[in-house]
PDB file of C-alpha atoms and ligand atoms in Angstrom:
ATOM      1  CA  MET P   1      17.951 -16.778 -35.275  1.00 97.00           C
ATOM      2  CA  GLN P   2      18.457 -16.479 -31.567  1.00 97.00           C
ATOM      3  CA  VAL P   3      15.590 -15.041 -29.555  1.00 97.00           C
ATOM      4  CA  THR P   4      16.164 -14.281 -25.895  1.00 97.00           C
ATOM      5  CA  ASP P   5      13.422 -13.084 -23.626  1.00 94.00           C
ATOM      6  CA  TYR P   6      14.020 -11.112 -20.455  1.00 94.00           C
ATOM      7  CA  ALA P   7      11.745  -9.686 -17.785  1.00 87.00           C
ATOM      8  CA  PHE P   8      13.933  -7.051 -16.220  1.00 89.00           C
ATOM      9  CA  PHE P   9      13.223  -5.225 -12.970  1.00 88.00           C
ATOM     10  CA  PRO P  10      10.467  -7.343 -11.491  1.00 90.00           C
ATOM     11  CA  THR P  11       9.125  -6.262  -8.097  1.00 94.00           C
ATOM     12  CA  ARG P  12       8.745  -8.878  -5.402  1.00 96.00           C
ATOM     13  CA  VAL P  13       5.596  -8.817  -3.297  1.00 96.00           C
ATOM     14  CA  VAL P  14       5.171 -11.444  -0.584  1.00 97.00           C
ATOM     15  CA  THR P  15       1.753 -12.201   0.882  1.00 97.00           C
ATOM     16  CA  ILE P  16       1.127 -14.265   3.987  1.00 98.00           C
ATOM     17  CA  GLN P  17      -2.330 -15.268   5.146  1.00 97.00           C
ATOM     18  CA  PHE P  18      -1.969 -15.920   8.863  1.00 98.00           C
ATOM     19  CA  PRO P  19      -4.461 -18.456  10.252  1.00 97.00           C
ATOM     20  CA  ASP P  20      -6.739 -18.014  13.254  1.00 98.00           C
ATOM     21  CA  THR P  21      -6.114 -14.297  13.718  1.00 98.00           C
ATOM     22  CA  GLY P  22      -9.644 -13.593  15.018  1.00 98.00           C
ATOM     23  CA  PRO P  23      -8.620 -12.958  18.653  1.00 98.00           C
ATOM     24  CA  LEU P  24      -5.580 -10.886  17.610  1.00 98.00           C
ATOM     25  CA  ASP P  25      -7.618  -8.789  15.187  1.00 98.00           C
ATOM     26  CA  ALA P  26     -10.294  -8.218  17.825  1.00 98.00           C
ATOM     27  CA  GLU P  27      -7.648  -7.027  20.305  1.00 98.00           C
ATOM     28  CA  LEU P  28      -6.125  -4.680  17.752  1.00 98.00           C
ATOM     29  CA  CYS P  29      -9.526  -3.237  16.813  1.00 97.00           C
ATOM     30  CA  ASP P  30     -10.377  -2.837  20.487  1.00 97.00           C
ATOM     31  CA  LEU P  31      -7.074  -1.057  21.157  1.00 97.00           C
ATOM     32  CA  LEU P  32      -7.730   1.553  18.473  1.00 95.00           C
ATOM     33  CA  GLU P  33     -11.370   1.830  19.504  1.00 95.00           C
ATOM     34  CA  ARG P  34     -10.343   2.682  23.063  1.00 95.00           C
ATOM     35  CA  ARG P  35      -7.388   4.844  22.083  1.00 93.00           C
ATOM     36  CA  PRO P  36      -8.127   6.429  18.687  1.00 90.00           C
ATOM     37  CA  GLU P  37      -5.380   8.975  19.323  1.00 88.00           C
ATOM     38  CA  LEU P  38      -2.885   6.187  18.586  1.00 90.00           C
ATOM     39  CA  ASP P  39      -3.930   6.182  14.949  1.00 89.00           C
ATOM     40  CA  ASP P  40      -1.605   8.118  12.686  1.00 76.00           C
ATOM     41  CA  ARG P  41      -2.075   7.018   9.125  1.00 69.00           C
ATOM     42  CA  SER P  42       0.366   9.497   7.681  1.00 61.00           C
ATOM     43  CA  ASN P  43       3.110   8.470  10.056  1.00 58.00           C
ATOM     44  CA  LEU P  44       5.962   8.026   7.622  1.00 57.00           C
ATOM     45  CA  HIS P  45       8.775   9.598   9.596  1.00 56.00           C
ATOM     46  CA  PRO P  46      10.984   7.904  12.147  1.00 50.00           C
ATOM     47  CA  ASP P  47      10.430  10.573  14.805  1.00 57.00           C
ATOM     48  CA  ALA P  48       6.655  10.152  14.789  1.00 67.00           C
ATOM     49  CA  LEU P  49       4.606   7.876  17.040  1.00 84.00           C
ATOM     50  CA  ASN P  50       5.804   4.290  16.840  1.00 93.00           C
ATOM     51  CA  LEU P  51       3.197   1.816  18.054  1.00 95.00           C
ATOM     52  CA  LEU P  52       6.023  -0.574  18.946  1.00 96.00           C
ATOM     53  CA  ARG P  53       6.425   1.499  22.107  1.00 94.00           C
ATOM     54  CA  LEU P  54       3.365  -0.430  23.285  1.00 95.00           C
ATOM     55  CA  ALA P  55       4.887  -3.852  22.592  1.00 96.00           C
ATOM     56  CA  ASP P  56       5.931  -4.380  26.226  1.00 96.00           C
ATOM     57  CA  THR P  57       2.459  -3.748  27.580  1.00 96.00           C
ATOM     58  CA  VAL P  58       0.114  -4.776  24.750  1.00 97.00           C
ATOM     59  CA  PRO P  59       0.557  -8.439  23.746  1.00 97.00           C
ATOM     60  CA  ALA P  60      -1.268  -7.912  20.437  1.00 98.00           C
ATOM     61  CA  ILE P  61       1.332  -5.351  19.354  1.00 98.00           C
ATOM     62  CA  GLU P  62       4.168  -7.704  20.308  1.00 98.00           C
ATOM     63  CA  GLN P  63       2.488 -10.504  18.334  1.00 98.00           C
ATOM     64  CA  LEU P  64       2.107  -8.187  15.361  1.00 98.00           C
ATOM     65  CA  ARG P  65       5.783  -7.227  15.581  1.00 98.00           C
ATOM     66  CA  SER P  66       6.775 -10.887  15.463  1.00 98.00           C
ATOM     67  CA  MET P  67       4.500 -11.535  12.459  1.00 98.00           C
ATOM     68  CA  PHE P  68       5.956  -8.585  10.568  1.00 98.00           C
ATOM     69  CA  ILE P  69       9.480  -9.851  11.205  1.00 97.00           C
ATOM     70  CA  THR P  70       8.436 -13.242   9.836  1.00 97.00           C
ATOM     71  CA  GLY P  71       7.148 -11.472   6.733  1.00 98.00           C
ATOM     72  CA  ALA P  72      10.304  -9.418   6.255  1.00 97.00           C
ATOM     73  CA  LYS P  73      12.484 -12.512   6.599  1.00 96.00           C
ATOM     74  CA  HIS P  74      10.447 -14.250   3.877  1.00 97.00           C
ATOM     75  CA  TRP P  75      10.840 -11.269   1.574  1.00 97.00           C
ATOM     76  CA  LEU P  76      14.602 -11.018   2.129  1.00 96.00           C
ATOM     77  CA  GLU P  77      15.044 -14.768   1.686  1.00 96.00           C
ATOM     78  CA  THR P  78      13.042 -14.971  -1.535  1.00 96.00           C
ATOM     79  CA  GLU P  79      14.867 -11.928  -2.887  1.00 95.00           C
ATOM     80  CA  GLY P  80      18.209 -13.531  -1.973  1.00 94.00           C
ATOM     81  CA  ILE P  81      19.293 -10.706   0.320  1.00 93.00           C
ATOM     82  CA  ALA P  82      21.557 -11.704   3.183  1.00 90.00           C
ATOM     83  CA  GLY P  83      23.732  -9.745   5.490  1.00 81.00           C
ATOM     84  CA  PRO P  84      21.743  -6.968   7.179  1.00 89.00           C
ATOM     85  CA  ASP P  85      22.887  -6.432  10.766  1.00 90.00           C
ATOM     86  CA  GLY P  86      19.344  -5.727  11.817  1.00 92.00           C
ATOM     87  CA  ILE P  87      16.156  -3.909  10.956  1.00 94.00           C
ATOM     88  CA  ASP P  88      14.768  -0.660  12.330  1.00 95.00           C
ATOM     89  CA  LEU P  89      11.019  -0.926  12.742  1.00 96.00           C
ATOM     90  CA  LEU P  90       8.315   1.719  12.656  1.00 94.00           C
ATOM     91  CA  LEU P  91       4.711   0.577  13.198  1.00 95.00           C
ATOM     92  CA  PHE P  92       1.647   2.709  12.629  1.00 94.00           C
ATOM     93  CA  SER P  93      -2.019   2.143  11.964  1.00 95.00           C
ATOM     94  CA  ASN P  94      -4.475   3.321   9.344  1.00 94.00           C
ATOM     95  CA  ARG P  95      -8.014   3.425  10.699  1.00 95.00           C
ATOM     96  CA  MET P  96     -10.474   4.462   8.018  1.00 95.00           C
ATOM     97  CA  GLY P  97     -14.043   5.573   8.500  1.00 96.00           C
ATOM     98  CA  ARG P  98     -16.752   5.335   5.864  1.00 97.00           C
ATOM     99  CA  GLY P  99     -15.827   7.225   2.691  1.00 97.00           C
ATOM    100  CA  GLU P 100     -12.169   7.649   3.590  1.00 96.00           C
ATOM    101  CA  ALA P 101      -9.406   6.755   1.156  1.00 96.00           C
ATOM    102  CA  THR P 102      -5.634   7.048   0.946  1.00 94.00           C
ATOM    103  CA  ILE P 103      -4.046   8.791  -2.001  1.00 94.00           C
ATOM    104  CA  ALA P 104      -1.024   7.357  -3.810  1.00 95.00           C
ATOM    105  CA  HIS P 105       2.168   7.473  -1.773  1.00 95.00           C
ATOM    106  CA  ASN P 106       5.300   5.547  -0.925  1.00 94.00           C
ATOM    107  CA  HIS P 107       7.324   5.302   2.288  1.00 93.00           C
ATOM    108  CA  ASN P 108      10.766   6.647   3.044  1.00 92.00           C
ATOM    109  CA  THR P 109      12.294   3.317   4.068  1.00 95.00           C
ATOM    110  CA  ASP P 110      13.474   0.007   2.526  1.00 97.00           C
ATOM    111  CA  LEU P 111      10.504  -2.340   2.850  1.00 98.00           C
ATOM    112  CA  ILE P 112       6.830  -1.882   3.677  1.00 98.00           C
ATOM    113  CA  GLY P 113       4.664  -4.382   5.503  1.00 98.00           C
ATOM    114  CA  ILE P 114       0.888  -4.105   5.695  1.00 98.00           C
ATOM    115  CA  TYR P 115      -1.364  -6.185   7.938  1.00 98.00           C
ATOM    116  CA  TYR P 116      -5.148  -6.133   7.858  1.00 98.00           C
ATOM    117  CA  ALA P 117      -7.120  -6.470  11.085  1.00 98.00           C
ATOM    118  CA  GLN P 118     -10.555  -5.414   9.794  1.00 98.00           C
ATOM    119  CA  THR P 119     -11.709  -5.034   6.204  1.00 98.00           C
ATOM    120  CA  ALA P 120     -14.719  -5.355   3.937  1.00 96.00           C
ATOM    121  CA  ASP P 121     -15.688  -8.930   3.094  1.00 95.00           C
ATOM    122  CA  SER P 122     -14.462 -10.162  -0.257  1.00 90.00           C
ATOM    123  CA  ASN P 123     -14.881 -13.429  -2.109  1.00 87.00           C
ATOM    124  CA  ARG P 124     -12.113 -12.485  -4.555  1.00 88.00           C
ATOM    125  CA  GLN P 125      -8.612 -13.829  -4.496  1.00 91.00           C
ATOM    126  CA  PRO P 126      -6.446 -11.383  -2.518  1.00 94.00           C
ATOM    127  CA  ILE P 127      -4.266 -10.526  -5.507  1.00 92.00           C
ATOM    128  CA  GLN P 128      -5.985  -9.536  -8.736  1.00 78.00           C
ATOM    129  CA  PRO P 129      -3.777  -9.052 -11.812  1.00 72.00           C
ATOM    130  CA  ALA P 130      -4.435  -5.971 -13.908  1.00 69.00           C
ATOM    131  CA  ASP P 131      -5.540  -8.122 -16.847  1.00 72.00           C
ATOM    132  CA  ASP P 132      -8.702  -9.011 -14.910  1.00 71.00           C
ATOM    133  CA  GLU P 133      -9.452  -5.598 -13.507  1.00 76.00           C
ATOM    134  CA  ASP P 134     -10.659  -2.169 -14.513  1.00 84.00           C
ATOM    135  CA  TYR P 135      -8.212   0.317 -13.026  1.00 87.00           C
ATOM    136  CA  PHE P 136     -10.986   2.856 -12.403  1.00 90.00           C
ATOM    137  CA  GLU P 137     -13.362   0.438 -10.652  1.00 91.00           C
ATOM    138  CA  ALA P 138     -12.974   1.633  -7.058  1.00 91.00           C
ATOM    139  CA  GLY P 139     -14.299  -1.367  -5.145  1.00 92.00           C
ATOM    140  CA  ASP P 140     -14.341  -1.148  -1.364  1.00 96.00           C
ATOM    141  CA  GLY P 141     -11.116  -0.351   0.440  1.00 97.00           C
ATOM    142  CA  VAL P 142      -9.008  -1.966  -2.272  1.00 96.00           C
ATOM    143  CA  LEU P 143      -5.240  -1.557  -2.116  1.00 97.00           C
ATOM    144  CA  VAL P 144      -3.789  -0.608  -5.494  1.00 95.00           C
ATOM    145  CA  LEU P 145      -0.096  -1.228  -6.121  1.00 95.00           C
ATOM    146  CA  HIS P 146       1.117   1.006  -8.933  1.00 93.00           C
ATOM    147  CA  ASP P 147       3.743  -0.131 -11.419  1.00 91.00           C
ATOM    148  CA  PRO P 148       7.028   1.438 -10.253  1.00 90.00           C
ATOM    149  CA  ARG P 149       8.242   1.781 -13.843  1.00 87.00           C
ATOM    150  CA  PHE P 150       7.709   5.445 -14.621  1.00 84.00           C
ATOM    151  CA  ASN P 151       4.792   5.927 -17.043  1.00 84.00           C
ATOM    152  CA  ALA P 152       4.524   2.176 -17.639  1.00 82.00           C
ATOM    153  CA  ASN P 153       0.799   2.657 -18.311  1.00 80.00           C
ATOM    154  CA  LEU P 154       1.611   4.635 -21.457  1.00 82.00           C
ATOM    155  CA  THR P 155       2.834   1.484 -23.180  1.00 73.00           C
ATOM    156  CA  SER P 156      -0.540   0.603 -24.612  1.00 66.00           C
ATOM    157  CA  VAL P 157       0.366  -2.970 -25.534  1.00 68.00           C
ATOM    158  CA  CYS P 158       0.956  -3.702 -21.862  1.00 70.00           C
ATOM    159  CA  HIS P 159      -1.920  -3.627 -19.401  1.00 72.00           C
ATOM    160  CA  ARG P 160       0.000  -4.810 -16.389  1.00 78.00           C
ATOM    161  CA  ASP P 161       0.512  -1.411 -14.843  1.00 85.00           C
ATOM    162  CA  HIS P 162      -1.185  -2.055 -11.516  1.00 89.00           C
ATOM    163  CA  ILE P 163      -2.203  -4.793  -9.129  1.00 92.00           C
ATOM    164  CA  LYS P 164      -5.286  -4.751  -6.941  1.00 93.00           C
ATOM    165  CA  VAL P 165      -5.255  -6.319  -3.511  1.00 96.00           C
ATOM    166  CA  PHE P 166      -8.599  -7.261  -1.990  1.00 96.00           C
ATOM    167  CA  PRO P 167      -7.668  -7.338   1.677  1.00 97.00           C
ATOM    168  CA  ARG P 168      -9.028  -9.565   4.404  1.00 97.00           C
ATOM    169  CA  PRO P 169      -8.225  -9.966   8.092  1.00 98.00           C
ATOM    170  CA  GLY P 170      -5.038 -11.909   8.703  1.00 98.00           C
ATOM    171  CA  LEU P 171      -3.464 -10.939   5.371  1.00 98.00           C
ATOM    172  CA  MET P 172       0.026  -9.444   5.318  1.00 98.00           C
ATOM    173  CA  LEU P 173       1.922  -7.955   2.379  1.00 98.00           C
ATOM    174  CA  ILE P 174       5.607  -7.162   2.168  1.00 98.00           C
ATOM    175  CA  PHE P 175       6.949  -5.107  -0.735  1.00 98.00           C
ATOM    176  CA  PRO P 176       9.675  -2.572  -1.548  1.00 98.00           C
ATOM    177  CA  ALA P 177       9.068   0.917  -0.196  1.00 97.00           C
ATOM    178  CA  TYR P 178       9.468   2.500  -3.635  1.00 96.00           C
ATOM    179  CA  VAL P 179       6.170   0.979  -4.774  1.00 97.00           C
ATOM    180  CA  TRP P 180       3.504   3.682  -4.905  1.00 96.00           C
ATOM    181  CA  HIS P 181       0.223   2.490  -3.457  1.00 97.00           C
ATOM    182  CA  SER P 182      -3.216   3.852  -2.676  1.00 97.00           C
ATOM    183  CA  VAL P 183      -6.444   2.696  -1.050  1.00 97.00           C
ATOM    184  CA  THR P 184      -9.858   3.194  -2.646  1.00 97.00           C
ATOM    185  CA  PRO P 185     -12.713   4.507  -0.454  1.00 97.00           C
ATOM    186  CA  HIS P 186     -13.869   2.369   2.426  1.00 97.00           C
ATOM    187  CA  ARG P 187     -17.623   1.884   2.118  1.00 97.00           C
ATOM    188  CA  GLY P 188     -18.544   0.093   5.343  1.00 96.00           C
ATOM    189  CA  GLU P 189     -20.051   1.638   8.476  1.00 97.00           C
ATOM    190  CA  PHE P 190     -17.305   0.071  10.614  1.00 97.00           C
ATOM    191  CA  HIS P 191     -13.681   1.174  10.807  1.00 97.00           C
ATOM    192  CA  ARG P 192     -11.365  -0.496   8.346  1.00 97.00           C
ATOM    193  CA  LEU P 193      -8.143  -1.152  10.250  1.00 97.00           C
ATOM    194  CA  SER P 194      -4.721  -1.902   8.854  1.00 97.00           C
ATOM    195  CA  PHE P 195      -1.209  -1.624  10.227  1.00 97.00           C
ATOM    196  CA  ALA P 196       1.884  -0.599   8.318  1.00 96.00           C
ATOM    197  CA  MET P 197       5.459  -1.411   9.224  1.00 96.00           C
ATOM    198  CA  ASN P 198       8.436   0.457   7.809  1.00 95.00           C
ATOM    199  CA  PHE P 199      11.489  -1.784   7.675  1.00 97.00           C
ATOM    200  CA  THR P 200      14.816   0.012   7.411  1.00 96.00           C
ATOM    201  CA  LEU P 201      17.709  -2.397   6.977  1.00 95.00           C
ATOM    202  CA  ARG P 202      20.856  -1.817   8.977  1.00 94.00           C
ATOM    203  CA  TRP P 203      24.108  -2.907   7.403  1.00 90.00           C
ATOM    204  CA  PRO P 204      27.500  -3.599   8.953  1.00 86.00           C
ATOM    205  CA  ALA P 205      29.538  -0.441   9.378  1.00 81.00           C
ATOM    206  CA  GLY P 206      32.099   0.176   6.659  1.00 74.00           C
ATOM    207  CA  ALA P 207      35.785   0.837   7.124  1.00 67.00           C
ATOM    208  CA  GLU P 208      35.320   4.588   7.120  1.00 67.00           C
ATOM    209  CA  GLU P 209      33.959   6.422  10.080  1.00 62.00           C
ATOM    210  CA  GLN P 210      30.554   7.956   9.834  1.00 64.00           C
ATOM    211  CA  HIS P 211      30.448  11.740   9.962  1.00 67.00           C
ATOM    212  CA  SER P 212      28.013  13.595  12.117  1.00 68.00           C
ATOM    213  CA  LEU P 213      26.000  16.347  10.454  1.00 71.00           C
ATOM    214  CA  LYS P 214      25.532  18.152  13.776  1.00 70.00           C
TER     215      LYS P 214
HETATM  216 FE1  FE2 U 301       1.420   3.264   2.692  1.00 85.91          FE
END
């Protein structure tokens, strides 16, 4: 008898806990406090406001850009992907008041990065496997990553159909843009502040010319 076990189609999620981000997080919170019009949580399109336009004048945004690139490089390296010519970047914030939540969505790009500048306190590990968690327990501003396998939750012998992320300041996640994710209601009186980066990989041009649609 020959038994072979496979785990096909795993999804790579990279987390980085950056140290000593207190001053950076304070600057980012202050920026959005002074200029709340910069916040655009549903900014998923490349022609919408890109906070990277501020990188030349706001050092915290430039620092954040550099940290996101570090994260993307880790993800590409661990996934064994080499060869992109470059990466197009789109940065936007998600500033949540008390009671606000984000419904399940994905992003129209290649990779997503999320960075947390201000969150509820948590003594949990950042990543909580589904085996240890009740899917319907909302928590406080918890990020839920949904299993990208369509209807994976219907396989009743398998409980691993979601992952909960208990965010904290300084934490970054990088994951494929096809992963549906949502945020449970924020319960604090302060603004919960996170930043999202859309990474769109640019590849060397092929032999054929590109055709304009205009
Ligand atoms: Fe998102």
